[in-house]
CSV table of N, CA and C in Angstrom, one decimal:
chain,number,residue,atom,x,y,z
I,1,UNK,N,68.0,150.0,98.8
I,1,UNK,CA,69.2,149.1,99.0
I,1,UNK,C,70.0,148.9,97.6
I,2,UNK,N,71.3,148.6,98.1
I,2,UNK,CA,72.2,148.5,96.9
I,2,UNK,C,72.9,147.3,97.0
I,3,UNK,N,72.9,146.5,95.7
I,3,UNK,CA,73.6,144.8,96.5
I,3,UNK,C,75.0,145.3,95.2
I,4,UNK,N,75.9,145.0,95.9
I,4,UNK,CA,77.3,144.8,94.9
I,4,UNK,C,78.0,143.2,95.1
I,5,UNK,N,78.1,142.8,93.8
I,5,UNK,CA,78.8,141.8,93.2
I,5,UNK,C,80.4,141.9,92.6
I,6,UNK,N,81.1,141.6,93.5
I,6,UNK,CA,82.5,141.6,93.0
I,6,UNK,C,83.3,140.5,92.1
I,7,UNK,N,83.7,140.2,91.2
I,7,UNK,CA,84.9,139.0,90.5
I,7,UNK,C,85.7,139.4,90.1
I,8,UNK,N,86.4,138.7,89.4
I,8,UNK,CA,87.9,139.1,88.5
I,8,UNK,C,88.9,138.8,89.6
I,9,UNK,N,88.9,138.2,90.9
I,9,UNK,CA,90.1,137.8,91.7
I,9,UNK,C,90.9,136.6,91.0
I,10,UNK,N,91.3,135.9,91.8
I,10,UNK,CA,92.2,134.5,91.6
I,10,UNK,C,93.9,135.2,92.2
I,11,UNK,N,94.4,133.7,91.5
I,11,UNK,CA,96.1,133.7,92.1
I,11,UNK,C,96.6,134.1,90.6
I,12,UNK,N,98.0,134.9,91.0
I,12,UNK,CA,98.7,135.1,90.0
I,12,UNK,C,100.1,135.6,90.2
I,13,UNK,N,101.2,135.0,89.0
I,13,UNK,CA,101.9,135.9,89.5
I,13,UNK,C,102.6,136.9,89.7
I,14,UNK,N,103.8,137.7,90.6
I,14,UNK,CA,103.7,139.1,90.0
I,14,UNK,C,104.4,139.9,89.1
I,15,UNK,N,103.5,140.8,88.7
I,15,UNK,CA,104.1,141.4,87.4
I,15,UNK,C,103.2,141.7,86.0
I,16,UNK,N,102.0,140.5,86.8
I,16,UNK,CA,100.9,140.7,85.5
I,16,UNK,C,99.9,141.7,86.2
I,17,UNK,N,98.6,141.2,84.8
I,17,UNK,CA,97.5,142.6,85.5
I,17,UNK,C,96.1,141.4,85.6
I,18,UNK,N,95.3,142.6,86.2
I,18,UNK,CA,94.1,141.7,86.5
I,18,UNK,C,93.5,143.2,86.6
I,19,UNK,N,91.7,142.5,86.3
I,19,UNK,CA,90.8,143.6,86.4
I,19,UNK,C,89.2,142.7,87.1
I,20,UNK,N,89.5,143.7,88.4
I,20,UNK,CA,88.3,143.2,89.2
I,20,UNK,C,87.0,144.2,88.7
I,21,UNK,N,85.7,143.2,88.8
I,21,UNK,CA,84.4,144.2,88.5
I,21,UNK,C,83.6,143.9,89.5
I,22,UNK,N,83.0,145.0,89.7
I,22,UNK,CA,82.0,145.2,90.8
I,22,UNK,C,80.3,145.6,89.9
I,23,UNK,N,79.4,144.9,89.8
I,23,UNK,CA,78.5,144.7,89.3
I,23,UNK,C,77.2,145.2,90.5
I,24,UNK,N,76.8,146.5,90.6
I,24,UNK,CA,75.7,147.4,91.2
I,24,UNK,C,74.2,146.8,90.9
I,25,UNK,N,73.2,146.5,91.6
I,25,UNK,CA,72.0,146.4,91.8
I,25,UNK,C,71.1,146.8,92.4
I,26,UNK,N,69.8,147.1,92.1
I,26,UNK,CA,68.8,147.5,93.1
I,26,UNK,C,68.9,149.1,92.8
I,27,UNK,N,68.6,149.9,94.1
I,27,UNK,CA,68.6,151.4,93.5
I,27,UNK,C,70.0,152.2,93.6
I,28,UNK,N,70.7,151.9,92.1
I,28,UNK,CA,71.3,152.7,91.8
I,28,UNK,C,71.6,153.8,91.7
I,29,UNK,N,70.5,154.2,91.5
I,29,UNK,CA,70.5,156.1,91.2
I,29,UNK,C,70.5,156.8,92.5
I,30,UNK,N,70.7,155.8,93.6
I,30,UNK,CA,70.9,156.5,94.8
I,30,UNK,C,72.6,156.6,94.7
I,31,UNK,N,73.2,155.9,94.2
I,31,UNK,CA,74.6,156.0,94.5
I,31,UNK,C,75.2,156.9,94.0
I,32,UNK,N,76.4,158.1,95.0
I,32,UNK,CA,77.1,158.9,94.8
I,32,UNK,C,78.6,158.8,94.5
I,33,UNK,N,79.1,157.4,95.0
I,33,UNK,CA,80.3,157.3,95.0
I,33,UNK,C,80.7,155.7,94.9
I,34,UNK,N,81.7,155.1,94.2
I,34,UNK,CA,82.0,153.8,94.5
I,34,UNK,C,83.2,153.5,95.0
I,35,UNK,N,83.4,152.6,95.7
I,35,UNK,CA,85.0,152.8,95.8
I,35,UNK,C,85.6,151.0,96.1
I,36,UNK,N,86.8,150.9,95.9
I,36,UNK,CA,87.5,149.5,95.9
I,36,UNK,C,88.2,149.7,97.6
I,37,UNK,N,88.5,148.6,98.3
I,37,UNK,CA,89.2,148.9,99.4
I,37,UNK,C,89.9,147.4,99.6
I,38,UNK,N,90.7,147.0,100.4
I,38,UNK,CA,91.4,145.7,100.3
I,38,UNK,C,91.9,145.6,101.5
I,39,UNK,N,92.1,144.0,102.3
I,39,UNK,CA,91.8,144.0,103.5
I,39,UNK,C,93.0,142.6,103.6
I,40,UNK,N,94.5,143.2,103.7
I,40,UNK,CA,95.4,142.1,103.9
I,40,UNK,C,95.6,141.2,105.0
I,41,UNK,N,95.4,139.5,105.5
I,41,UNK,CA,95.4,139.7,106.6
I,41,UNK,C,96.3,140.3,107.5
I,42,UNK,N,95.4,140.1,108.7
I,42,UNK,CA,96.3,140.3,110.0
I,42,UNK,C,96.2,142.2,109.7
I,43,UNK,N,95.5,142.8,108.6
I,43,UNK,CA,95.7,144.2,108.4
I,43,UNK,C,94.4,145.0,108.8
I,44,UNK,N,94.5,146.1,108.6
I,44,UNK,CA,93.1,146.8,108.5
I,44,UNK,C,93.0,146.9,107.2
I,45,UNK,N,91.5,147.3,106.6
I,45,UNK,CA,91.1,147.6,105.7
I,45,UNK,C,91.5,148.8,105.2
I,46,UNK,N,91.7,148.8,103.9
I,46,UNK,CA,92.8,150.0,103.4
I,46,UNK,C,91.7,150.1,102.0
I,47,UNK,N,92.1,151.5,102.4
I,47,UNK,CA,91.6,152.8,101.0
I,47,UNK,C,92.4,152.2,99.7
I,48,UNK,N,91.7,152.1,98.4
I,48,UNK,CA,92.6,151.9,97.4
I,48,UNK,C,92.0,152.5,96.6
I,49,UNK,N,90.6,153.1,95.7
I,49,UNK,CA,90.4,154.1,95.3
I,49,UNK,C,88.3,154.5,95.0
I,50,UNK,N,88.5,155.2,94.2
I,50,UNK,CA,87.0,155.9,94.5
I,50,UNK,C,86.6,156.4,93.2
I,51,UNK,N,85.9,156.5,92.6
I,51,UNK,CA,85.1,157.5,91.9
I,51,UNK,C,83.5,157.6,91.7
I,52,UNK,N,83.2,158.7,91.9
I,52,UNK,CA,81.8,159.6,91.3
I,52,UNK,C,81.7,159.0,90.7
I,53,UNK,N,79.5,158.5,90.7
I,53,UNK,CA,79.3,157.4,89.8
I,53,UNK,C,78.9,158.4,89.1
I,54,UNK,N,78.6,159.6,88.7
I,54,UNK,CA,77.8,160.5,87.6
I,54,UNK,C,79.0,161.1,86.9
I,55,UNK,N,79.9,161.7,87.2
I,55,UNK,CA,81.0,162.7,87.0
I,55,UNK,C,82.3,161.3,86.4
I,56,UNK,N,82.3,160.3,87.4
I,56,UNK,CA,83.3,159.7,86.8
I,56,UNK,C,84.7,160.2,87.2
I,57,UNK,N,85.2,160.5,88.4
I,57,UNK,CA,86.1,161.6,88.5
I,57,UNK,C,86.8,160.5,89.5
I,58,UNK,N,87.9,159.8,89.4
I,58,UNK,CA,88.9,159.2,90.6
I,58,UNK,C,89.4,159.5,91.1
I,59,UNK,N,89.6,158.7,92.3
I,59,UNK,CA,90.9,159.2,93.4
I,59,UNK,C,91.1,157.7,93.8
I,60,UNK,N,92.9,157.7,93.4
I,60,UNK,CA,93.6,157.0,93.8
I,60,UNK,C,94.3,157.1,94.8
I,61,UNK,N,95.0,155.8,95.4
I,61,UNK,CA,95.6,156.0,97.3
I,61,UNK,C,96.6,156.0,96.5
I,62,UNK,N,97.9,156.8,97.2
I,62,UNK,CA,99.1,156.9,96.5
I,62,UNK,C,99.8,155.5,96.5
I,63,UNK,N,99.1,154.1,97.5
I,63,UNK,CA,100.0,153.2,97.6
I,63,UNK,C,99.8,152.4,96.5
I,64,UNK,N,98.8,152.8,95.7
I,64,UNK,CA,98.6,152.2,94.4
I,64,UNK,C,98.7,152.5,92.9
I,65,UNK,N,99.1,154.2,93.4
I,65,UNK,CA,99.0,155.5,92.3
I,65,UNK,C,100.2,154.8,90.8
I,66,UNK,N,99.5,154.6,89.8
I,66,UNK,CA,100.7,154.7,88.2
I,66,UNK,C,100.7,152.9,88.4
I,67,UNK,N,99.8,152.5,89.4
I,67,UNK,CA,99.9,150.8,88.6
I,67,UNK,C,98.2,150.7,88.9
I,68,UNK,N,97.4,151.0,89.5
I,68,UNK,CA,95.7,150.7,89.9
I,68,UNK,C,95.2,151.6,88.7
I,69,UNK,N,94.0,151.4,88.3
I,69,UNK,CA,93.4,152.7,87.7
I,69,UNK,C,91.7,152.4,87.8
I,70,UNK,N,90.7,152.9,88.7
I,70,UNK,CA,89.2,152.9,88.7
I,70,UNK,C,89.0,153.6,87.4
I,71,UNK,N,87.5,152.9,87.4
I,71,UNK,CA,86.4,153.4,86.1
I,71,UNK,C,85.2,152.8,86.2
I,72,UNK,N,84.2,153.4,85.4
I,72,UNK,CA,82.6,153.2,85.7
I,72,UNK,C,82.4,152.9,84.6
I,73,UNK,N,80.9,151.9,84.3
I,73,UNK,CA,80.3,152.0,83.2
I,73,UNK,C,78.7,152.1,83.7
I,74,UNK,N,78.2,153.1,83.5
I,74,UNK,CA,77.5,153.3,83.7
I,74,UNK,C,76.1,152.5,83.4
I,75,UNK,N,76.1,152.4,82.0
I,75,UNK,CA,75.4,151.2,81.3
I,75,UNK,C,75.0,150.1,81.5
I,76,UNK,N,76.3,149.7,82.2
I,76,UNK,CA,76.4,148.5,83.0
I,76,UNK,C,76.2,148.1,84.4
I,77,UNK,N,76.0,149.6,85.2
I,77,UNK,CA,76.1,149.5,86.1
I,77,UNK,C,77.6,148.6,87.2
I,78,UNK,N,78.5,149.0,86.4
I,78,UNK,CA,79.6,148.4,86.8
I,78,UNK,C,80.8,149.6,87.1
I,79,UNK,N,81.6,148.8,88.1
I,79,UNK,CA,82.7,149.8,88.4
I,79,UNK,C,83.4,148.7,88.1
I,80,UNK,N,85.3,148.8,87.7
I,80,UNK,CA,86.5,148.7,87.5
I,80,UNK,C,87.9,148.5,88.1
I,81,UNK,N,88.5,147.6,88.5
I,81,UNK,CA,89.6,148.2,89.0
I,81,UNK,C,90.8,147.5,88.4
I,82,UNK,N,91.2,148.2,87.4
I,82,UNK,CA,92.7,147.7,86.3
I,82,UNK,C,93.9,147.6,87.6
I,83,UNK,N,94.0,146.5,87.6
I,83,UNK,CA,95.7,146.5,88.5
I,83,UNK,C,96.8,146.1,87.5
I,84,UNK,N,97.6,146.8,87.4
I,84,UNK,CA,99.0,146.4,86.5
I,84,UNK,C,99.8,146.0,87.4
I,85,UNK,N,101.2,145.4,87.0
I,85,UNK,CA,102.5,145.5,87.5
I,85,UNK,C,102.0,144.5,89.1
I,86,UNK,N,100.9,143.7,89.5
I,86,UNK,CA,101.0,143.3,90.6
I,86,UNK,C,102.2,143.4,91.3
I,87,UNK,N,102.1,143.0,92.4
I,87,UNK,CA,103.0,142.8,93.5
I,87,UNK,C,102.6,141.7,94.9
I,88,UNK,N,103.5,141.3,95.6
I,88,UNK,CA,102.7,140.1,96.6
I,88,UNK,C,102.4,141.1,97.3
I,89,UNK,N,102.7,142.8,98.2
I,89,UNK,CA,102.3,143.0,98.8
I,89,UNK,C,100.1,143.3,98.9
I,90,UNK,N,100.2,143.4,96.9
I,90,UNK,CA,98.3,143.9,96.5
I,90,UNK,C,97.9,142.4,97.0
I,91,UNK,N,98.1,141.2,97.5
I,91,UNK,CA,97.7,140.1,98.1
I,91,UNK,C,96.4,140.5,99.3
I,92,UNK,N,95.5,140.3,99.2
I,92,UNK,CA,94.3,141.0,100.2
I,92,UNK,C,92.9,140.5,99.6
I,93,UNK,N,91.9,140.6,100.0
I,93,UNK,CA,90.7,140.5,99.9
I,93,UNK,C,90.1,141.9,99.3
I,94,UNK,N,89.4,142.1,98.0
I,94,UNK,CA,89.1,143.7,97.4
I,94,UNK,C,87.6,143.3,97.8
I,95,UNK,N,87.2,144.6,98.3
I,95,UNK,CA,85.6,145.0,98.4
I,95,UNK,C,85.3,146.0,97.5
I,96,UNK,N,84.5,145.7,97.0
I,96,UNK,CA,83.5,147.1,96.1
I,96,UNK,C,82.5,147.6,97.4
I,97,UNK,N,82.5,149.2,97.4
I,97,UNK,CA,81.8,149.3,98.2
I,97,UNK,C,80.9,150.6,97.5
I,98,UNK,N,79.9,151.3,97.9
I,98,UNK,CA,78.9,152.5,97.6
I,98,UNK,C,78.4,153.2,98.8
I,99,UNK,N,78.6,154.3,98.5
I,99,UNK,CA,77.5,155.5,99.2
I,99,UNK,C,76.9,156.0,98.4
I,100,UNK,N,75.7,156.9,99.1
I,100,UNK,CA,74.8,157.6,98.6
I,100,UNK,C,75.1,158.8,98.9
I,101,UNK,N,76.2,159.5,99.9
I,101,UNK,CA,76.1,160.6,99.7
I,101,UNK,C,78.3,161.4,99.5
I,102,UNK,N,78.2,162.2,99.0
I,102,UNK,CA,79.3,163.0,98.5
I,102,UNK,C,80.5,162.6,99.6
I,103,UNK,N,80.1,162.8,101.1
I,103,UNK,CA,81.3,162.4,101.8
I,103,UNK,C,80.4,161.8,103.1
I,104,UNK,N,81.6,160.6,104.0
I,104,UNK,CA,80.5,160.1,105.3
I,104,UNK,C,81.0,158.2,104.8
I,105,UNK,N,80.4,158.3,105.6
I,105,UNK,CA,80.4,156.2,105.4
I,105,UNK,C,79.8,155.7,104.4
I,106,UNK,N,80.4,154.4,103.8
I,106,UNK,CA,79.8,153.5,102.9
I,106,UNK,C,78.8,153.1,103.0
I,107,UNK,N,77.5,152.7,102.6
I,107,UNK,CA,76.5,152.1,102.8
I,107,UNK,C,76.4,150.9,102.7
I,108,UNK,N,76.7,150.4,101.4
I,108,UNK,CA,76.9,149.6,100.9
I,108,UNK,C,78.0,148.7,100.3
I,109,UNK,N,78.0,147.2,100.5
I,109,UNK,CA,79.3,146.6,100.7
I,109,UNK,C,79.7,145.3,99.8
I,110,UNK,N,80.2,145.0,99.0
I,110,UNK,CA,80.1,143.9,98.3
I,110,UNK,C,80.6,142.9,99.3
I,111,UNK,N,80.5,141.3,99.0
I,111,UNK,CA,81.5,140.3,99.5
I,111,UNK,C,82.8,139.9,99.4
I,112,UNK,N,83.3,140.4,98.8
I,112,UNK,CA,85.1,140.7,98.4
I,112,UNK,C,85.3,139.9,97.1
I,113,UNK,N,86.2,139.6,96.8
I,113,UNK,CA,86.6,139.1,96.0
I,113,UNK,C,88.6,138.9,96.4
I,114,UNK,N,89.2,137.4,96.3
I,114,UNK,CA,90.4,137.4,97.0
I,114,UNK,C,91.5,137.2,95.7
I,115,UNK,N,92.3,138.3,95.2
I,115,UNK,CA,93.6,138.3,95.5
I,115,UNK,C,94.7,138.1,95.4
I,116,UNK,N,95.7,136.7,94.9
I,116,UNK,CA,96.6,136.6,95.8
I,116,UNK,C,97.6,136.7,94.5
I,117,UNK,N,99.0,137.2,95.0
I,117,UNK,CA,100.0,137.5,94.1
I,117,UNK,C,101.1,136.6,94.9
I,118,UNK,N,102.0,135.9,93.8
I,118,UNK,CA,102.8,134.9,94.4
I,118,UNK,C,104.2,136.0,93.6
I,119,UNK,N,105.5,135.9,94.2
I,119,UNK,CA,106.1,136.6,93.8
I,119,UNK,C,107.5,135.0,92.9
């Protein structure tokens, strides 16, 4: 099992930056992949980005592409998610989430962390 701890939310407003962390426990070295996702109400849960916990390698959703940017620390067992330039639409609940394998479903799920951009 893998437990993920997310912070770095709160209110703000837009235009500034914020950086949410997702803090990994338990067996890590199972994990292949991490990824952030965000869940506006009344929306579905939406892809925001990913990377390889060994390689380090991102993928950003284009609705966030040149203001989001993921990263790992390995060390720390932590993942990253630099938001620049907010906007009220990034307003949502962020989940850190992990799998164990290359592609397929998340396994593992943080409790979100919320969000909100006032414009």
């Amino acid at each position: 099992q893998v437990q993920l701890v997310e912070s770095g939310g709160g209110l703000v407003q837009a235009g500034v930056s914020l950086r949410l962390s997702c803090v990994a426990s338990g067996r890590t070295s199972s994990m292949y992949v991490m990824g952030w996702f965000r869940q506006a109400p009344g929306k579905e849960r939406e892809f925001v980005a990913t990377i390889t916990w060994s390689a380090g390698n991102p993928v950003i959703a284009g609705s966030v592409r040149g203001r989001f940017a993921i990263s790992r620390d390995k060390a720390k067992n932590t993942v990253y998610l630099q938001m620049n330039s907010l906007k009220p639409e990034d307003t949502a609940v962020y989940y850190c989430a992990a799998r164990s394998t290359a592609v397929g479903s998340y396994n593992f799920w943080g409790q979100g962390t919320q969000v909100t951009v006032s414009s």
